Each structure stands twice: as structure tokens, then as C-alpha cells.
Coordinates of C-alpha atoms in Angstrom, one line a residue:
M575 CA -25.8 8.1 -16.8
N576 CA -27.0 4.5 -17.5
Q577 CA -24.6 1.6 -17.0
V578 CA -22.7 0.8 -20.3
I579 CA -22.1 -2.9 -20.3
P580 CA -18.5 -3.9 -21.5
S581 CA -18.4 -5.1 -25.1
I582 CA -15.8 -5.6 -27.9
T583 CA -17.9 -3.1 -30.0
K584 CA -17.3 -0.2 -27.6
T585 CA -14.2 1.9 -26.7
A586 CA -15.9 3.2 -23.6
F587 CA -17.9 1.4 -21.0
N588 CA -18.2 0.9 -17.2
C589 CA -15.1 -0.7 -16.0
P590 CA -15.5 -4.1 -14.3
H591 CA -12.9 -3.1 -11.7
C592 CA -13.6 0.6 -10.7
G593 CA -17.1 0.7 -12.1
T594 CA -16.4 4.1 -13.7
Y595 CA -17.7 4.9 -17.2
A596 CA -14.3 5.5 -18.9
H597 CA -12.3 5.1 -22.1
Q598 CA -10.9 1.7 -22.7
H599 CA -7.6 1.0 -24.7
W600 CA -7.7 -2.2 -26.6
F601 CA -4.6 -4.3 -27.1
S602 CA -3.9 -7.1 -29.5
L603 CA -1.8 -10.0 -28.1
Y604 CA 1.3 -11.8 -29.2
A605 CA 3.0 -14.9 -27.8
E606 CA 6.7 -15.6 -27.4
M607 CA 7.9 -19.1 -27.2
M608 CA 9.6 -20.0 -23.9
R609 CA 12.6 -21.8 -25.2
N610 CA 15.2 -24.4 -23.8
G611 CA 12.6 -26.0 -21.6
K612 CA 11.8 -22.9 -19.7
L613 CA 8.6 -23.1 -17.6
P614 CA 6.1 -20.5 -16.3
A615 CA 7.0 -19.1 -12.8
L616 CA 5.1 -17.1 -10.3
M617 CA 6.7 -14.1 -8.7
D618 CA 7.1 -14.1 -4.9
G619 CA 8.4 -11.7 -2.3
S620 CA 12.1 -12.6 -2.7
V621 CA 12.0 -11.0 -6.2
L622 CA 10.4 -8.0 -4.7
D623 CA 13.3 -7.8 -2.2
E624 CA 15.8 -7.9 -5.0
A625 CA 14.0 -5.1 -6.9
K626 CA 14.2 -2.9 -3.8
S627 CA 18.0 -3.3 -3.9
I628 CA 18.5 -1.9 -7.4
P629 CA 20.8 1.1 -7.3
D630 CA 19.3 3.3 -9.8
Q631 CA 16.2 5.1 -8.3
K632 CA 14.1 5.4 -11.4
Q633 CA 14.6 1.8 -12.5
R634 CA 14.2 0.5 -8.9
E635 CA 10.8 2.3 -8.6
K636 CA 9.6 1.1 -11.9
T637 CA 10.6 -2.6 -11.1
V638 CA 9.3 -2.5 -7.6
A639 CA 5.9 -1.2 -8.9
L640 CA 5.8 -4.0 -11.5
C641 CA 6.7 -6.7 -8.9
E642 CA 4.2 -5.5 -6.5
K643 CA 1.5 -6.0 -9.2
M644 CA 2.8 -9.4 -10.3
I645 CA 2.8 -10.7 -6.7
T646 CA -1.1 -10.3 -6.6
Q647 CA -1.1 -13.0 -9.4
K648 CA -3.6 -10.9 -11.3
P649 CA -3.1 -10.5 -15.2
V650 CA -0.6 -7.5 -15.6
L651 CA 0.1 -5.6 -18.7
S652 CA 3.8 -4.3 -18.9
G653 CA 6.4 -3.0 -21.5
S654 CA 6.2 -0.9 -24.6
S655 CA 7.9 -3.2 -27.1
F656 CA 8.4 -6.8 -27.6
T657 CA 9.6 -9.6 -29.8
A658 CA 6.7 -11.9 -31.0
D659 CA 6.9 -15.3 -32.4
W660 CA 3.1 -16.0 -32.6
T661 CA 0.0 -14.0 -33.1
L662 CA -2.6 -14.7 -30.4
H663 CA -6.0 -14.6 -32.2
N664 CA -9.5 -14.1 -30.7
V665 CA -8.0 -12.8 -27.4
W666 CA -7.7 -9.2 -26.5
V667 CA -6.9 -6.9 -23.5
T668 CA -8.6 -3.7 -22.5
K669 CA -7.0 -1.2 -20.1
C670 CA -9.2 1.2 -18.2
F671 CA -8.1 4.9 -18.5
N672 CA -9.4 5.6 -15.0
C673 CA -8.0 2.9 -12.9
Q674 CA -5.4 1.4 -15.2
E675 CA -6.6 -2.2 -14.4
I676 CA -7.0 -4.7 -17.3
A677 CA -9.6 -7.0 -18.5
I678 CA -9.0 -10.1 -20.7
W679 CA -11.3 -11.1 -23.5
R680 CA -11.8 -14.4 -25.4
S681 CA -13.8 -13.8 -28.5
A682 CA -16.7 -11.5 -27.6
T683 CA -16.7 -12.6 -23.9
M684 CA -14.9 -11.1 -20.9
V685 CA -13.2 -13.8 -18.9
Y686 CA -11.3 -11.7 -16.4
P687 CA -12.4 -10.4 -14.2
E688 CA -15.5 -12.6 -14.2
P689 CA -18.6 -10.6 -15.0
T690 CA -20.7 -10.3 -11.9
A691 CA -24.1 -8.7 -11.3
V692 CA -23.3 -7.5 -7.6
C693 CA -22.8 -4.0 -6.7
S694 CA -19.2 -2.6 -6.8
V695 CA -17.5 -2.4 -3.5
N696 CA -17.5 0.9 -1.7
P697 CA -14.0 2.5 -2.3
D698 CA -13.7 3.4 1.4
T699 CA -13.7 -0.4 2.3
P700 CA -10.7 -1.1 4.6
A701 CA -7.9 -2.8 2.6
H702 CA -7.6 -5.8 4.8
I703 CA -11.4 -6.7 4.1
L704 CA -11.3 -5.9 0.5
A705 CA -10.0 -9.3 -0.7
D706 CA -12.9 -11.1 1.0
Y707 CA -15.5 -9.0 -0.8
E708 CA -13.7 -9.4 -4.2
E709 CA -13.4 -13.2 -3.7
A710 CA -17.1 -13.3 -3.0
A711 CA -18.1 -11.3 -6.0
A712 CA -15.9 -13.6 -8.1
I713 CA -17.5 -16.8 -7.0
V714 CA -21.2 -15.7 -6.4
S715 CA -22.5 -16.9 -9.8
K716 CA -20.9 -20.3 -9.1
S717 CA -21.5 -20.8 -5.3
A718 CA -24.0 -18.5 -3.5
K719 CA -23.2 -20.4 -0.4
G720 CA -19.5 -19.7 -0.7
A721 CA -20.1 -16.0 -1.5
A722 CA -22.5 -15.7 1.5
A723 CA -20.1 -17.3 3.9
L724 CA -17.2 -15.0 2.7
L725 CA -19.5 -12.0 3.1
R726 CA -20.3 -12.9 6.7
L727 CA -16.7 -13.1 7.4
A728 CA -16.2 -9.7 5.7
I729 CA -19.1 -8.2 7.8
Q730 CA -17.7 -9.7 10.9
K731 CA -14.1 -8.1 10.1
L732 CA -15.9 -4.8 9.3
C733 CA -17.6 -4.7 12.7
Q734 CA -14.3 -5.5 14.3
H735 CA -12.7 -2.5 12.3
L736 CA -15.5 -0.3 13.8
G737 CA -14.5 -1.3 17.3
L738 CA -16.9 -4.2 17.9
P739 CA -16.3 -7.7 19.0
G740 CA -17.2 -9.2 15.6
K741 CA -18.4 -12.4 17.1
N742 CA -22.2 -12.0 16.9
I743 CA -23.3 -9.9 13.9
N744 CA -26.8 -9.3 15.2
A745 CA -25.4 -7.8 18.5
D746 CA -22.7 -5.8 16.6
I747 CA -25.3 -4.3 14.1
A748 CA -27.4 -3.4 17.0
S749 CA -24.4 -1.5 18.6
L750 CA -23.9 0.2 15.3
V751 CA -27.5 1.5 15.3
K752 CA -26.8 3.0 18.6
K753 CA -23.9 4.8 17.0
G754 CA -25.8 6.2 14.2
L755 CA -26.4 3.3 11.7
D756 CA -29.8 3.5 10.0
P757 CA -32.1 1.4 12.0
R758 CA -33.6 -0.1 8.9
I759 CA -30.3 -1.9 8.4
Q760 CA -31.2 -4.1 11.4
K761 CA -34.5 -4.7 9.7
A762 CA -32.6 -5.8 6.6
I763 CA -30.7 -8.5 8.7
D764 CA -34.0 -9.7 10.2
A765 CA -35.4 -10.1 6.8
L766 CA -32.5 -12.1 5.4
R767 CA -33.0 -14.7 8.0
V768 CA -29.6 -16.2 7.6
F769 CA -27.9 -15.4 11.0
G770 CA -30.1 -17.1 13.6
N771 CA -29.9 -16.3 17.2
E772 CA -26.4 -17.7 17.7
A773 CA -23.1 -16.2 16.9
V774 CA -22.2 -16.8 13.2
H775 CA -18.5 -18.0 13.2
P776 CA -16.1 -17.5 10.2
G777 CA -16.7 -20.0 7.6
T778 CA -20.2 -21.0 8.6
I779 CA -22.4 -21.9 5.7
D780 CA -26.2 -21.8 6.0
L781 CA -28.1 -24.3 3.8
R782 CA -30.7 -21.6 3.1
D783 CA -28.1 -19.3 1.3
D784 CA -29.2 -18.6 -2.3
P785 CA -28.3 -16.0 -5.0
K786 CA -30.8 -13.5 -3.6
T787 CA -29.4 -13.8 0.0
A788 CA -25.8 -13.3 -1.3
E789 CA -26.9 -10.3 -3.2
S790 CA -28.5 -8.8 -0.1
L791 CA -25.3 -9.3 1.9
F792 CA -23.3 -7.4 -0.8
K793 CA -25.7 -4.5 -0.5
L794 CA -25.7 -4.7 3.4
F795 CA -21.9 -4.7 3.4
N796 CA -21.7 -1.6 1.3
L797 CA -24.5 0.1 3.3
I798 CA -22.5 -0.3 6.5
V799 CA -19.2 1.1 4.9
E800 CA -21.2 4.0 3.5
K801 CA -22.9 5.1 6.7
M802 CA -20.1 4.2 9.2
I803 CA -17.0 5.1 7.2
S804 CA -17.8 7.2 4.0
E805 CA -20.3 9.7 5.4
P806 CA -18.1 10.5 8.5
K807 CA -15.2 10.9 6.0
H808 CA -17.0 13.3 3.7
V809 CA -18.2 15.4 6.8
D810 CA -14.6 15.6 8.1
E811 CA -13.4 16.7 4.7
V812 CA -15.9 19.4 4.5
Y813 CA -15.2 20.5 8.1
A814 CA -11.5 20.7 7.4
L815 CA -12.2 23.4 4.8
I816 CA -13.6 25.9 7.5
P817 CA -11.1 28.7 8.1
P818 CA -9.4 28.6 11.5
D819 CA -11.1 31.8 12.8
K820 CA -14.6 30.4 11.8
L821 CA -13.6 27.0 13.4
K822 CA -12.6 28.9 16.6
A823 CA -15.9 30.7 16.7
I824 CA -17.8 27.3 16.3
E825 CA -15.8 25.8 19.2
D826 CA -16.6 28.7 21.3
R827 CA -20.3 28.4 20.5
D828 CA -20.2 24.7 21.3
A829 CA -18.4 25.3 24.6
A830 CA -21.0 28.0 25.5
D831 CA -23.9 25.7 24.8
K832 CA -22.5 23.1 27.2
E833 CA -22.3 25.7 30.1

């Protein structure tokens, strides 16, 4: 199915968070005045600790889940009822039926998350690397150099996650090729001409970085995740479906082949 671009004229489109074509719930917004000099406050870990001490299990689980979302400092939609002082016009929120994440709209323009033309991150991306990819995707339209620097760092971390030093990307990719990575990915790195012969250290910015280079780095990152993490995972999932007696027969066959 073709990509359906998010729009205020649609009730279903490809979610800017998960990329899935899904129904989107639309919300009107209202504003409640913060009285008595009250100021905005960001939630921190101490509030989460307090939530974890709530005696009632159901209330505790609900509050902890909300606090964990709030700590990310991303927009969060909560509650089922409210007292409104003011109507907020020309601003709306959509909530994805698939991933439950929200998007914020000003007039006909989505302002959160920032629209990006880069490919969605592979869902099997290790959690500790995901933030670098998402930050790069958020700034690529404003700073290709910054996005490329973050992506190099993400690729270095990915190589480390796969058991490699993570100091010289060229050397690490060459090692991954020996472990089964498509050799054409090595050619892709050569074609980018952004790494050079020396180790690329975290935070290094190459003056030749441009939007096309950054776009290629997004694709390269996802290719490595797909080939080295997703595909082995899918194979293992299928292999796990084999009945024990059939699995024993396969093991006996493999043992016989080695003799």
C-alpha cells in the first residue's frame, strides 16, 4: 500500500512515530489557567519514586505508567475528563490507534513530531541506540552535519552492540561482512566518502556532510540492524516452532555430517 501522508483531512494515515497505516483519533484542546502564580514544572525521577510507593496497585500502575511517559518530556495525552477555562483554537492532537503515540498540529501543519523524509527506524534497534537515531531524524532538515554526526555515533554504538570495538567504522563493517553482512554495504560506505582512513570519533563532523549523505547514513544504519539483528531473530523465531522430535532429528543429522 502507498504511503498516506498525515493530513487534517484524514482519519487514517501513516503514523509519524511507528510508520504504520492506522486510524488516528482526533482531539480538540482546551486550556486551564494556572492560578495563584503557579508555573510549569517538568517531572523528574523523584516523582516516579513517589508513584511507585502508592499502596493501591491499580492506581500505582496507572500513575507509574503516566510518570514514565512524562519523564521523557514528550507530549503526553492523559485523562478522560477536565475542567476547561479556555478553548484552544487551531491546535489539535491525533493519537495513533496502533502505537498510542500522539502528534500535535498547528493549523494544517504537524509540529510534533517534526516531519522528516528519512526512513523509519528498524523496530529491532537496541533501545540504548534508539535515542541517537531519533534525534538525528528530528534535526536532519535543519542540520545535515549534526544528523550525520549523530548517525556515525549510532553506528559506532551498533557495532559495539554486535561485539566489535566501535572505534573504526570501516574496520568494524569489514568484520561484519565476514560474519554475514552483505558485502555491498561495505561498498556503500566507500561510496559515501565520509569516513576516511582514520577512526571516526564520536562527535566528529565532516565538512562534506550534506542532506544526501545523512539520508544514506539512515539507510546504512537500518540495513545493518536488519541483516545482523532482525534476520537472525526471524530465523530463530521460525526455528523455535520446530517440534522437539523434529529438532532432535536435525541435531542428529548435523552431528552425523560432522563425523
